[in-house]
Coordinates of C-alpha atoms and ligand atoms in Angstrom, one line a residue:
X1 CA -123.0 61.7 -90.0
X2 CA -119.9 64.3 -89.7
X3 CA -122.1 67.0 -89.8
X4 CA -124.4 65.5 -86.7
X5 CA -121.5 64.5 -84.8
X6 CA -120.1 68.1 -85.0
X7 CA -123.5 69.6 -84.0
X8 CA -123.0 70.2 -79.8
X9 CA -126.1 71.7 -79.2
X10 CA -127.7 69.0 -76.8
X11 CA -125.0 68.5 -74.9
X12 CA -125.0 72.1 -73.5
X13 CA -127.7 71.4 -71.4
X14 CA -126.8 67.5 -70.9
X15 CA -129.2 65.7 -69.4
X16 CA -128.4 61.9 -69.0
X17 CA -130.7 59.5 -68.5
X18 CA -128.9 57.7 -65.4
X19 CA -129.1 61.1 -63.5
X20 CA -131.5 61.7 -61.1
X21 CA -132.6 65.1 -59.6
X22 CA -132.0 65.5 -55.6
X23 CA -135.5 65.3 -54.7
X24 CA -136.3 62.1 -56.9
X25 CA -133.0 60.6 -55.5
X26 CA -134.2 61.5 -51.7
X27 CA -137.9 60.4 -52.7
X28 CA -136.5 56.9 -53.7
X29 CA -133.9 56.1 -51.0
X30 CA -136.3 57.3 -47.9
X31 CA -139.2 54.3 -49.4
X32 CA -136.3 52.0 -49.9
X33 CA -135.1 52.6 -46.4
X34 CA -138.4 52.4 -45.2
X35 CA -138.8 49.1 -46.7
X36 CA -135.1 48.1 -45.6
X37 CA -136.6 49.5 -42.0
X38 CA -139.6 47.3 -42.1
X39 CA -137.5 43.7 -43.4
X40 CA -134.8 44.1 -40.8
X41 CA -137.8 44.1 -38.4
X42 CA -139.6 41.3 -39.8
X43 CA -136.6 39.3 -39.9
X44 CA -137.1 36.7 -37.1
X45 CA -140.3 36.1 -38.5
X46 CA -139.4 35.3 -41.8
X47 CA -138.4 32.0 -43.1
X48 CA -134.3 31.9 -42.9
X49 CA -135.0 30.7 -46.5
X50 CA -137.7 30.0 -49.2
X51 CA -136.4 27.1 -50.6
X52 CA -137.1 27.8 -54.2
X53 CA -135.6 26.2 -57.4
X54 CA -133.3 28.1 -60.0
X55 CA -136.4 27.4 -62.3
X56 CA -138.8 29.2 -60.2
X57 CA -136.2 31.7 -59.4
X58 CA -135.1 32.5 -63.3
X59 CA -139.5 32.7 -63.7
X60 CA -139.6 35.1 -61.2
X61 CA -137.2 37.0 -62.5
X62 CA -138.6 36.8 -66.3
X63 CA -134.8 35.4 -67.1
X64 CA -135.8 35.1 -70.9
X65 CA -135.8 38.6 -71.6
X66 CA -133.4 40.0 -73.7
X67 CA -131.4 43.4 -72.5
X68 CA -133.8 46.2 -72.4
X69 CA -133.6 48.6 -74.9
X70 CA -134.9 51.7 -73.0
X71 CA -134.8 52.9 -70.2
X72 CA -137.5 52.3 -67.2
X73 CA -138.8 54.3 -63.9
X74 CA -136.0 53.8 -60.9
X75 CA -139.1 54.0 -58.1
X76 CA -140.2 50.9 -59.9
X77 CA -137.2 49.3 -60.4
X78 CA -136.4 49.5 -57.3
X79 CA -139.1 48.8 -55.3
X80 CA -139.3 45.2 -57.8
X81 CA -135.7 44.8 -56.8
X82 CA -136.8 45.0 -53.3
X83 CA -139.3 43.0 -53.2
X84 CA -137.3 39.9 -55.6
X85 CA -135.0 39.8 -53.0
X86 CA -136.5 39.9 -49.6
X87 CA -139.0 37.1 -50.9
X88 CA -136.6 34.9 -52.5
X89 CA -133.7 35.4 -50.2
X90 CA -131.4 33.4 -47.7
X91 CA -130.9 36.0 -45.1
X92 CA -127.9 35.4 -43.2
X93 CA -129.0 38.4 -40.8
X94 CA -131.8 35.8 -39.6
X95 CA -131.6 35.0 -35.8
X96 CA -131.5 31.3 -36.9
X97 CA -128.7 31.3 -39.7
X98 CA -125.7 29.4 -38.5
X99 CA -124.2 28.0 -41.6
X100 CA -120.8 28.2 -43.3
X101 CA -119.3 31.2 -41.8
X102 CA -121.1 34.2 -42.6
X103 CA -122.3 36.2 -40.1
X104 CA -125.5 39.1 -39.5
X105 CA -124.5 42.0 -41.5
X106 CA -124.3 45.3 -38.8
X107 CA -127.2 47.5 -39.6
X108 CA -124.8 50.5 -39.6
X109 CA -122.5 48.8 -42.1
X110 CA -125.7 48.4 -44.5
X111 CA -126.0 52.7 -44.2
X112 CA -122.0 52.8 -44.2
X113 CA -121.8 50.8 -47.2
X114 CA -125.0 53.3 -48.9
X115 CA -123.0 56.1 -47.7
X116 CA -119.4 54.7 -49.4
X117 CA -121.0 53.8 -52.8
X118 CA -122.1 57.8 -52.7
X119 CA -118.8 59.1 -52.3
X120 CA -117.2 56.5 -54.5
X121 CA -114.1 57.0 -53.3
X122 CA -111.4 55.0 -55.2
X123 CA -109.1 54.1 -52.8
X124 CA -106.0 53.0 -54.8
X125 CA -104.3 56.7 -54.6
X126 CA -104.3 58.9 -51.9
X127 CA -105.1 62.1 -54.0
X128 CA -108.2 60.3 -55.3
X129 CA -109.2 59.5 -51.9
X130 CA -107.7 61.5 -49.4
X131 CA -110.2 60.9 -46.4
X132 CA -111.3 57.6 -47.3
X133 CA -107.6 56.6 -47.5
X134 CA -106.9 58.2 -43.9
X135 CA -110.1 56.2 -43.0
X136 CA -108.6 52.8 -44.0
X137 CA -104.9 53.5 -42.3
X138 CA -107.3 53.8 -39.5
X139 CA -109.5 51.3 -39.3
X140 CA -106.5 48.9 -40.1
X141 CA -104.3 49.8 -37.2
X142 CA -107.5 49.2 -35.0
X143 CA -108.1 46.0 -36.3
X144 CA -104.4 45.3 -35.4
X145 CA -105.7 46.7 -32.1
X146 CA -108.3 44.6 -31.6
X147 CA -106.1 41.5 -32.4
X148 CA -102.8 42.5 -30.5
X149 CA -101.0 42.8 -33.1
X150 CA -99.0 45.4 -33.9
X151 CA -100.7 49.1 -34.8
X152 CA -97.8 49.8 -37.0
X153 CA -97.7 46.9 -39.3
X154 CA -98.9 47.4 -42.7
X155 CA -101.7 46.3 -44.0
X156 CA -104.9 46.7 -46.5
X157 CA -109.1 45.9 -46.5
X158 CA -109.6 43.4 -49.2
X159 CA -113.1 41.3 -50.3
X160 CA -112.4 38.4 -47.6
X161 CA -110.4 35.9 -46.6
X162 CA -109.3 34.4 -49.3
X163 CA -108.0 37.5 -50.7
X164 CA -106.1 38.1 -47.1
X165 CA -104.2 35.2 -47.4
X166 CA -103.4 35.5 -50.8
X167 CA -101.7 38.7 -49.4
X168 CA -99.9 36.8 -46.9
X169 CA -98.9 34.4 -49.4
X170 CA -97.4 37.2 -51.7
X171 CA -95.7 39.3 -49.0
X172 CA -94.1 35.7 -47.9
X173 CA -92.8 34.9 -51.1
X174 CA -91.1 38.2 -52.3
X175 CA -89.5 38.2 -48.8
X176 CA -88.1 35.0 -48.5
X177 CA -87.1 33.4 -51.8
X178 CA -83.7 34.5 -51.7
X179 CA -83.9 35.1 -55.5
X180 CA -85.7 38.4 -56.8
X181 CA -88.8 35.9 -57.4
X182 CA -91.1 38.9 -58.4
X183 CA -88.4 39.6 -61.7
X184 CA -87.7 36.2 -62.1
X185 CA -90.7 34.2 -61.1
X186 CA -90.2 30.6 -60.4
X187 CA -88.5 28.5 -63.1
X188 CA -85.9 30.8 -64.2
X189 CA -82.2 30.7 -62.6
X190 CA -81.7 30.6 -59.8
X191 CA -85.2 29.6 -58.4
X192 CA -85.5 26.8 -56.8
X193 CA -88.7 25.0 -55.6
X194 CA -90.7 27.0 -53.2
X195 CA -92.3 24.9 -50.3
X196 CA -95.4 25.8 -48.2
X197 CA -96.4 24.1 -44.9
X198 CA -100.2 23.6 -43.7
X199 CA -102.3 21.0 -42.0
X200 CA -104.8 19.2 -44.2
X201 CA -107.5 21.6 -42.0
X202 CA -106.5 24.5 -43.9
X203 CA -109.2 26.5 -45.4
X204 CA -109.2 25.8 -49.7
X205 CA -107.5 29.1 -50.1
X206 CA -104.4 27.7 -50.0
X207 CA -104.9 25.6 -53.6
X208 CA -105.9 28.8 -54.9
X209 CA -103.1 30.6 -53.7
X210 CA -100.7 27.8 -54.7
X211 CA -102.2 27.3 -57.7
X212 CA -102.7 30.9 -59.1
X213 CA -99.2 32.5 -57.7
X214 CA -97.4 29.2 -59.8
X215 CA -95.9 27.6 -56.9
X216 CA -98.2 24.6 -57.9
X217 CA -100.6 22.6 -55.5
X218 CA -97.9 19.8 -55.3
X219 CA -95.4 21.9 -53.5
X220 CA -98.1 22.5 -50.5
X221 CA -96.0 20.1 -48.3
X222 CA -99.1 18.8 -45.8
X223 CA -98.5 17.9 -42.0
X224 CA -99.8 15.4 -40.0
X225 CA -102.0 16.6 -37.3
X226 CA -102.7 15.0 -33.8
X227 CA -105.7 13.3 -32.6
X228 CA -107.6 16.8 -32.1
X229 CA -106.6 17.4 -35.8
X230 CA -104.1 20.2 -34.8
X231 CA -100.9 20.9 -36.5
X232 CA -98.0 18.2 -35.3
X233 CA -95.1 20.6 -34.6
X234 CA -92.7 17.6 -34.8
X235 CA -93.9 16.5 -38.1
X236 CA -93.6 20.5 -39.8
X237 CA -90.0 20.3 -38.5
X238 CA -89.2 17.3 -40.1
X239 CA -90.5 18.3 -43.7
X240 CA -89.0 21.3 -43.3
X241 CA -85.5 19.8 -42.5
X242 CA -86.1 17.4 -45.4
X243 CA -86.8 20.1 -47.8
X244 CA -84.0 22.4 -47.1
X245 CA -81.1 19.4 -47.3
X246 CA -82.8 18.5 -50.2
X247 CA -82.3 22.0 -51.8
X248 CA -86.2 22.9 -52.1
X249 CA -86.5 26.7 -50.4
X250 CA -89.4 26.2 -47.9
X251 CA -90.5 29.9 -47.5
X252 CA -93.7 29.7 -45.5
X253 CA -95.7 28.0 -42.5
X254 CA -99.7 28.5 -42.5
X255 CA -101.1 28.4 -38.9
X256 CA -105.0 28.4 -38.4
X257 CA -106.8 30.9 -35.5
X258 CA -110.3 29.2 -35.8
X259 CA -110.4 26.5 -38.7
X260 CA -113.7 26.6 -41.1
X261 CA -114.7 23.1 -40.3
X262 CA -114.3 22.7 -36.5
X263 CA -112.9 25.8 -35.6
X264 CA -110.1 24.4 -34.3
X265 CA -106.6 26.6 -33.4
X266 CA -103.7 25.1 -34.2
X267 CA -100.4 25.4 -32.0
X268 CA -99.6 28.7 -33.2
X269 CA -97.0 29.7 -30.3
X270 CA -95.0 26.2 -31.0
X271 CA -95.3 26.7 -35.2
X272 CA -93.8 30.8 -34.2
X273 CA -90.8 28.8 -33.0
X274 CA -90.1 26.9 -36.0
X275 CA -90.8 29.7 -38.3
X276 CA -87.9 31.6 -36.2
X277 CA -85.4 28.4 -36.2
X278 CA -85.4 28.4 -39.9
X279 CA -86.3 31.6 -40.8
X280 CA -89.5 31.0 -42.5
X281 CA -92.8 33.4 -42.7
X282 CA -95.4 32.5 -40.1
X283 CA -98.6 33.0 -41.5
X284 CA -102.0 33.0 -39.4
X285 CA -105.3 32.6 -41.1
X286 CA -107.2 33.8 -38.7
X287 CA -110.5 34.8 -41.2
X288 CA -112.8 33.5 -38.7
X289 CA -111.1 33.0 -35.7
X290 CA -108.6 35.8 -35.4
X291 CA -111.1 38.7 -33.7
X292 CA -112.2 36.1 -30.9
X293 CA -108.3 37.4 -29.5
X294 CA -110.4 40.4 -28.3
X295 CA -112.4 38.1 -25.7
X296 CA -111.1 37.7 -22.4
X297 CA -109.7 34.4 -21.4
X298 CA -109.4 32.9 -25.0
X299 CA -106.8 30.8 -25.8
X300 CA -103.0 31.6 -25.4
X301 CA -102.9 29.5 -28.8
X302 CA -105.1 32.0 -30.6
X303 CA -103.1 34.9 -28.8
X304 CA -99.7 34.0 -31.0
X305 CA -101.5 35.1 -33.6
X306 CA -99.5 38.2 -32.7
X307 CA -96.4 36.9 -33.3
X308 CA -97.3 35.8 -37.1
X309 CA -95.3 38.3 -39.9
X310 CA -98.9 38.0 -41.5
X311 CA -102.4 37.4 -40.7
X312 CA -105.6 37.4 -42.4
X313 CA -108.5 37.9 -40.9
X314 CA -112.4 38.7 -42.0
X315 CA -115.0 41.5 -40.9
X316 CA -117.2 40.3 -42.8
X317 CA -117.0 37.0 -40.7
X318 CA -117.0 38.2 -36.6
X319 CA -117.0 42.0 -36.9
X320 CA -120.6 41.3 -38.9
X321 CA -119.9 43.6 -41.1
X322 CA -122.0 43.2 -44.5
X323 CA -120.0 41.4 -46.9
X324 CA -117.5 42.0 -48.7
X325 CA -114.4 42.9 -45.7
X326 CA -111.6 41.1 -45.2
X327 CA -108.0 42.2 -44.0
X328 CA -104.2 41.3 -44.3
X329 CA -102.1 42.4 -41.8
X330 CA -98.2 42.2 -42.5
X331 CA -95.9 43.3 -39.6
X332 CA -93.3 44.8 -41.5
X333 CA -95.0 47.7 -43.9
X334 CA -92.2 47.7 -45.7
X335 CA -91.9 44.3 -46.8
X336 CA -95.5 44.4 -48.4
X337 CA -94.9 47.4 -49.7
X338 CA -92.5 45.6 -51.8
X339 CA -94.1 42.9 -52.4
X340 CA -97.1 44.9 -55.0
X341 CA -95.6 48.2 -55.9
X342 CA -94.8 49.3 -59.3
X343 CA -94.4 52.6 -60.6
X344 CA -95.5 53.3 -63.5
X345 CA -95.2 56.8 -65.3
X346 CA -99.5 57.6 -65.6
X347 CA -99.6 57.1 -61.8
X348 CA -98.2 60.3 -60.2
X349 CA -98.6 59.6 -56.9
X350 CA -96.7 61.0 -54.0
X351 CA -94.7 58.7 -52.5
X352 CA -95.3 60.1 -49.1
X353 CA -98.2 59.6 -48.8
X354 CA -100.1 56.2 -48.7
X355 CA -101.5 54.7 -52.0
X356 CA -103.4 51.4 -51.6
X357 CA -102.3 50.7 -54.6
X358 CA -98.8 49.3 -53.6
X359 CA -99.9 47.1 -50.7
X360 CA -102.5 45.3 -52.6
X361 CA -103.6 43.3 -55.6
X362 CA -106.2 45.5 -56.6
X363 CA -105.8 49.0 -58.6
X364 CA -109.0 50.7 -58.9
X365 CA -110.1 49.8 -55.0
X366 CA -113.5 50.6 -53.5
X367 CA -114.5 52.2 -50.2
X368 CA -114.8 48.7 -47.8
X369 CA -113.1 50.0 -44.9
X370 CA -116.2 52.6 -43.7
X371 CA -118.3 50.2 -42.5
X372 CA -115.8 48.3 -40.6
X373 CA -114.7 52.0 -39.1
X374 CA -118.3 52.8 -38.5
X375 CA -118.9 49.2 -36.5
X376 CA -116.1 49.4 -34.3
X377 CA -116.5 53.0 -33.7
X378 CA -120.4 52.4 -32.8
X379 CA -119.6 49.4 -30.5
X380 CA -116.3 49.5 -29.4
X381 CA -113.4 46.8 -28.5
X382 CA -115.6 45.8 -25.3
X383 CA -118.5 45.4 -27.9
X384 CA -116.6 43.2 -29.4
X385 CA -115.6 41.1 -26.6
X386 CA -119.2 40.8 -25.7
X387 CA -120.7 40.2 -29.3
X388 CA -117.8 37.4 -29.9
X389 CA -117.9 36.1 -26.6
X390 CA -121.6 35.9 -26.2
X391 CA -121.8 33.7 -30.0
X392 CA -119.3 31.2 -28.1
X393 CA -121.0 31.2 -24.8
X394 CA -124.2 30.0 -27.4
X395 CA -122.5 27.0 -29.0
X396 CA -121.1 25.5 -25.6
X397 CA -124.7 26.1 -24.6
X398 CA -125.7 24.2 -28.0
X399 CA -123.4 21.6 -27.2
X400 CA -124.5 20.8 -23.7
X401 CA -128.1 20.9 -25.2
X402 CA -127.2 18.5 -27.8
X403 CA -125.2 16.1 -25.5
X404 CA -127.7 15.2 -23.2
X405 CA -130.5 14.9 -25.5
X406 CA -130.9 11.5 -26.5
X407 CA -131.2 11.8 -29.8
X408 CA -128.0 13.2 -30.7
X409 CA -124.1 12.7 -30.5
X410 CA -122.3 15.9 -30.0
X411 CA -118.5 15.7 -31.6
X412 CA -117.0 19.0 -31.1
X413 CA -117.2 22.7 -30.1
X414 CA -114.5 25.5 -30.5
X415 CA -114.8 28.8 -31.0
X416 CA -118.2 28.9 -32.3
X417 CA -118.8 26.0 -33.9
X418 CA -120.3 22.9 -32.8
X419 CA -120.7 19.6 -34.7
X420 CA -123.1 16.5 -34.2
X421 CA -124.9 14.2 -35.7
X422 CA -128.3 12.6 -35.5
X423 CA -128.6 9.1 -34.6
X424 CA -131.7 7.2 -33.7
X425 CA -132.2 5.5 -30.5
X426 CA -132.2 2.1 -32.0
X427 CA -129.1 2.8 -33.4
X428 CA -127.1 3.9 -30.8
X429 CA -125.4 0.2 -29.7
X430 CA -124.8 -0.1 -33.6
X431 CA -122.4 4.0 -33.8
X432 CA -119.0 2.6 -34.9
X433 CA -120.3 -0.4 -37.0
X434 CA -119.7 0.1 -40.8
X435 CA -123.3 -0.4 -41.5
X436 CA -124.2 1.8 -39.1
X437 CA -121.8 4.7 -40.0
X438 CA -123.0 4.7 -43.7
X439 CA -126.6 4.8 -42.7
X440 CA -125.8 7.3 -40.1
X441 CA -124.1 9.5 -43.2
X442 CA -127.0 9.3 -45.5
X443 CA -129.4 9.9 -43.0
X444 CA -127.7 13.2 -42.0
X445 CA -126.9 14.5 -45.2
X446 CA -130.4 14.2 -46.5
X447 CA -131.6 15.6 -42.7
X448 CA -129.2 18.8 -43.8
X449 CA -131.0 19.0 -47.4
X450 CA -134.3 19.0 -46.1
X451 CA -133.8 21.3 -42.9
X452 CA -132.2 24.0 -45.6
X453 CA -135.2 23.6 -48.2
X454 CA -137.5 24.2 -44.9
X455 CA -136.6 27.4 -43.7
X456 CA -136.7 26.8 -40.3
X457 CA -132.7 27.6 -39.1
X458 CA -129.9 26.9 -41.7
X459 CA -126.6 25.2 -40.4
X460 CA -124.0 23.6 -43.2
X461 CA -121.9 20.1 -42.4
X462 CA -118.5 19.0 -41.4
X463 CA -117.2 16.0 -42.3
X464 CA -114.6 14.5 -39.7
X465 CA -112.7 10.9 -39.7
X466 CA -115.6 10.1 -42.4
X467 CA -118.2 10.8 -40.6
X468 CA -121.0 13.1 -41.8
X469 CA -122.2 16.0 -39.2
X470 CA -124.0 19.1 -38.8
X471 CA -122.8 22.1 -37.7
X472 CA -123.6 25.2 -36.8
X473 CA -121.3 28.5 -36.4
X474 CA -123.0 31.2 -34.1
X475 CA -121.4 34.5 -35.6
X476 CA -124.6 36.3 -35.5
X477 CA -125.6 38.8 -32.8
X478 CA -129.3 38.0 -33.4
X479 CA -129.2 34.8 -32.2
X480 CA -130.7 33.9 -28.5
X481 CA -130.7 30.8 -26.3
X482 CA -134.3 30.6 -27.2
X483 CA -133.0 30.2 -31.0
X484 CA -130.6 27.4 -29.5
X485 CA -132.7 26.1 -27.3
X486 CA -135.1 25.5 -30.2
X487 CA -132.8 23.2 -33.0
X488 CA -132.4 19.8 -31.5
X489 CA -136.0 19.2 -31.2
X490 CA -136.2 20.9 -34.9
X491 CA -133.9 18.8 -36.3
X492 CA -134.8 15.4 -34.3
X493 CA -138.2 16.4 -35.8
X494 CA -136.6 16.1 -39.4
X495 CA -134.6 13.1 -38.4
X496 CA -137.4 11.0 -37.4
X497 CA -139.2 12.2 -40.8
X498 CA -136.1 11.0 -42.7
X499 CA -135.3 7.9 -40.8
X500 CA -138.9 6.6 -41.8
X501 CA -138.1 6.6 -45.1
X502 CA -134.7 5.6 -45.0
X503 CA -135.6 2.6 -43.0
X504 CA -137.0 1.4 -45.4
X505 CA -134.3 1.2 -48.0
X506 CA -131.2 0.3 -45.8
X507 CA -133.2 -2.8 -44.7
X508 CA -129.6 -4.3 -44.0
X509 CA -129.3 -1.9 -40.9
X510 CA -133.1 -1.5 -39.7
Ligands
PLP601 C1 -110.4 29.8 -41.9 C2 -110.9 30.4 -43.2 N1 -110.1 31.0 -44.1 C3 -110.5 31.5 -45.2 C4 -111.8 31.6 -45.6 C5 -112.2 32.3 -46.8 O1 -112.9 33.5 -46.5 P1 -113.7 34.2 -47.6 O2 -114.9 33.3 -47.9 O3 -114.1 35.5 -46.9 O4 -112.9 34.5 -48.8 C6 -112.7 31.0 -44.7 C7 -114.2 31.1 -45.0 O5 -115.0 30.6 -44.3 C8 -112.3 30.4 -43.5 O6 -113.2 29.9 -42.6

């Protein structure tokens, strides 16, 4: 075994079976672009999904097998790869995907993020990623560009929203605990109980973050919110004032520019104005609604969103770049700086330059920021404006659709989303009744089940003062007024087939 061990000879000539030769590699990636080519085409054409089962999925992909021993051909790897998933996807680049918020992915970000993975650039240190590191300072001060905010603040790509609030979260606490939390944490002296401050709207990040940085879901102080479910300015005041003469040290308000249900903005110029009478961080999460600041005549709400110390917001969400790409802005560099760096003696990094490393959680980072430099180079800050603005102009248009057809109650439309529910004809004197609610609820929910399992669109649900709707959230530059036009007689169509059967169970409201 010694001997064999000392014996070099193969490895003059090493020849590892993961490398391939130029030729094979430019054989394989022109029929995989070809095929990439030839998908993005058929798109519209193509259900928005199959529908399968995790049975027939796991079958299909022969999940029984144990790891492979050897090795296998890449060309047919790949093109099995290929066709697996563009036969048994949900493809959220379809003209008629409108759920959650995820948007098309930018056919230039698809070749950036090819491009990125090739240079493998780790962006956590400068000198292991001089350009790409440059690239990122760049995109980042155009994002704060794009938003208003300012180009000098610091800030760092990260995998999405939640990650860019967890940034804001962590700049907010090192800066204003007025203990050094990040040596002492929270229990030891002389911490005292950290408070947050968000609307019950807030986007599940926020139990994460409270949860996982140990200020604890219970110190998440919630305000009320007024009739249109936005933030009650009065009521954060109150809690805050309550907190401090009680000795608790509130640290942080959480604003939101586009909230994931109803994409709703909260008062962000009035909650700047308490943040700066008791010198608290101002936080926007603005991970879906932050880059409609770019459009034209959008909201003076939204616009505050330049006076927050941080902000998160999401490429990945209405710059459509392919996922992952979010972003935390924080005004002061400085302060985030300090809120991540450490120094330890394998890292020799020049301090003058930047290293990613210190403004984020990650160490080893990856090369996100290309694509999101590629997009907005390709279509610009009135692209932008268009893109955004043209998704919002679609779900008022949805919304007037939807409110005169008789077949449907339209709740709400901001930004791009817009809610509503089916309700039969017969039902209609009945909307408000209990009976009628809970019917109402099943019968959409089990309309949204069977509209995803058929491929047709895909839209996901919001659930407001109890009641169950539909919604759909246009951030996808495929999408047409024809696509619009189309869904309420597509989803009547379902709603009649569902009511049927419902009917006949809920005899009590039939
Ligand atoms: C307002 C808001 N914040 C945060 C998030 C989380 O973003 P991500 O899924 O990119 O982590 C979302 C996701 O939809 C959101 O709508």
């Amino acid at each position: 075994m010694d001997k064999m061990m000392k014996n070099h000879d193969d490895l003059k000539h090493r020849r590892a079976s993961i490398e391939m030769t130029p030729d094979q590699f430019r054989a394989l990636g022109h029929s995989l672009i070809d095929r990439l080519a030839d998908f993005l085409g058929d798109l519209p054409t193509l259900p928005v999904t199959r529908g399968k089962s995790p049975g027939e999925l796991r079958s299909l992909l022969h999940a029984e097998r144990s790891l492979p021993e050897n090795g296998a051909d890449p060309n047919a790897l790949l093109s099995a790869a290929s066709e697996l998933l563009i036969e048994n996807s949900l493809f959220n680049g379809h003209p008629r995907f409108w759920g959650y918020i995820t948007s098309s992915p930018a056919p230039l970000g698809v070749l950036g993020d090819l491009l990125a993975s090739a240079i493998n650039a780790n962006v956590g240190g400068w000198k292991l990623s001089p350009m790409a590191t440059e690239l990122e300072t760049q995109t980042v001060k155009w994002i704060a560009e794009l938003l208003g905010y300012p180009s000098d603040c610091g800030g760092v790509i990260v995998s999405g929203g939640n990650m860019a609030n967890f940034v804001g979260v962590l700049a907010a606490r090192a800066a204003k605990a007025d203990w050094d939390v990040r040596a002492v944490g929270l229990n030891g002296k002389p911490a005292r109980q950290l408070r947050m401050y968000a609307s019950g709207e807030t986007h599940t990040w926020i139990h994460k973050a409270a949860d996982l940085f140990g200020i604890g879901t219970d110190a998440i102080r919630w305000v009320a919110t007024d009739k249109e479910h936005r933030m009650d300015v009065a009521d954060l005041r109150r809690q805050i004032e309550e907190d401090k003469s009680r000795g608790d040290c509130p640290f942080l308000v959480v604003g939101t520019g586009g909230s994931v249900s109803t994409g709703l903005i909260d008062p962000l110029p009035e909650i700047a104005a308490v943040c700066r009478e008791h010198d608290l961080w101002f936080h926007v999460d603005g991970a879906y609604g932050g880059f409609a600041a770019a459009v034209p005549g959008i909201s003076e709400d939204l616009l505050a969103l330049s006076q927050a110390d941080s902000v998160a917001v999401d490429p990945h969400k209405w710059l459509y770049s392919p996922l992952e790409a979010g972003c935390a802005l924080v005004r002061d560099a400085e302060v985030m700086r300090n809120a991540f760096s450490y120094h330890p003696p394998y890292y020799h990094f020049a301090e003058e330059t930047t290293n990613y490393v210190d403004y984020s959680l990650q160490n080893s980072r990856g090369f996100k920021a290309l694509k999101v430099w590629l997009t907005i180079q390709q279509v610009g800050r009135s692209g932008y404006a268009k893109m955004i603005g043209d998704d919002i102009r679609l779900a008022e248009a949805l919304y007037d659709r939807l409110d005169e057809h008789p077949d449907f109650e339209a709740f709400t439309q901001s930004l791009s989303i817009t809610t509503f529910r089916y309700v039969p004809a017969y039902l209609r004197e009945r909307v408000g009744s209990p009976n009628a609610e809970e019917y109402l609820n099943d019968l959409n929910k089990e309309i949204l089940v069977r509209l995803e399992l058929g491929g047709e669109v895909f839209m996901s649900n919001a659930v407001i003062d109890d009641r169950f709707l539909l919604r759909t959230c246009i951030v996808n530059f495929r999408t047409s007024l024809e696509d619009i036009e189309a869904l309420p007689d597509i989803v009547a169509r379902y709603g009649r087939e569902v009511d049927a059967e419902l009917r006949k169970e809920h005899r009590k409201v039939s």
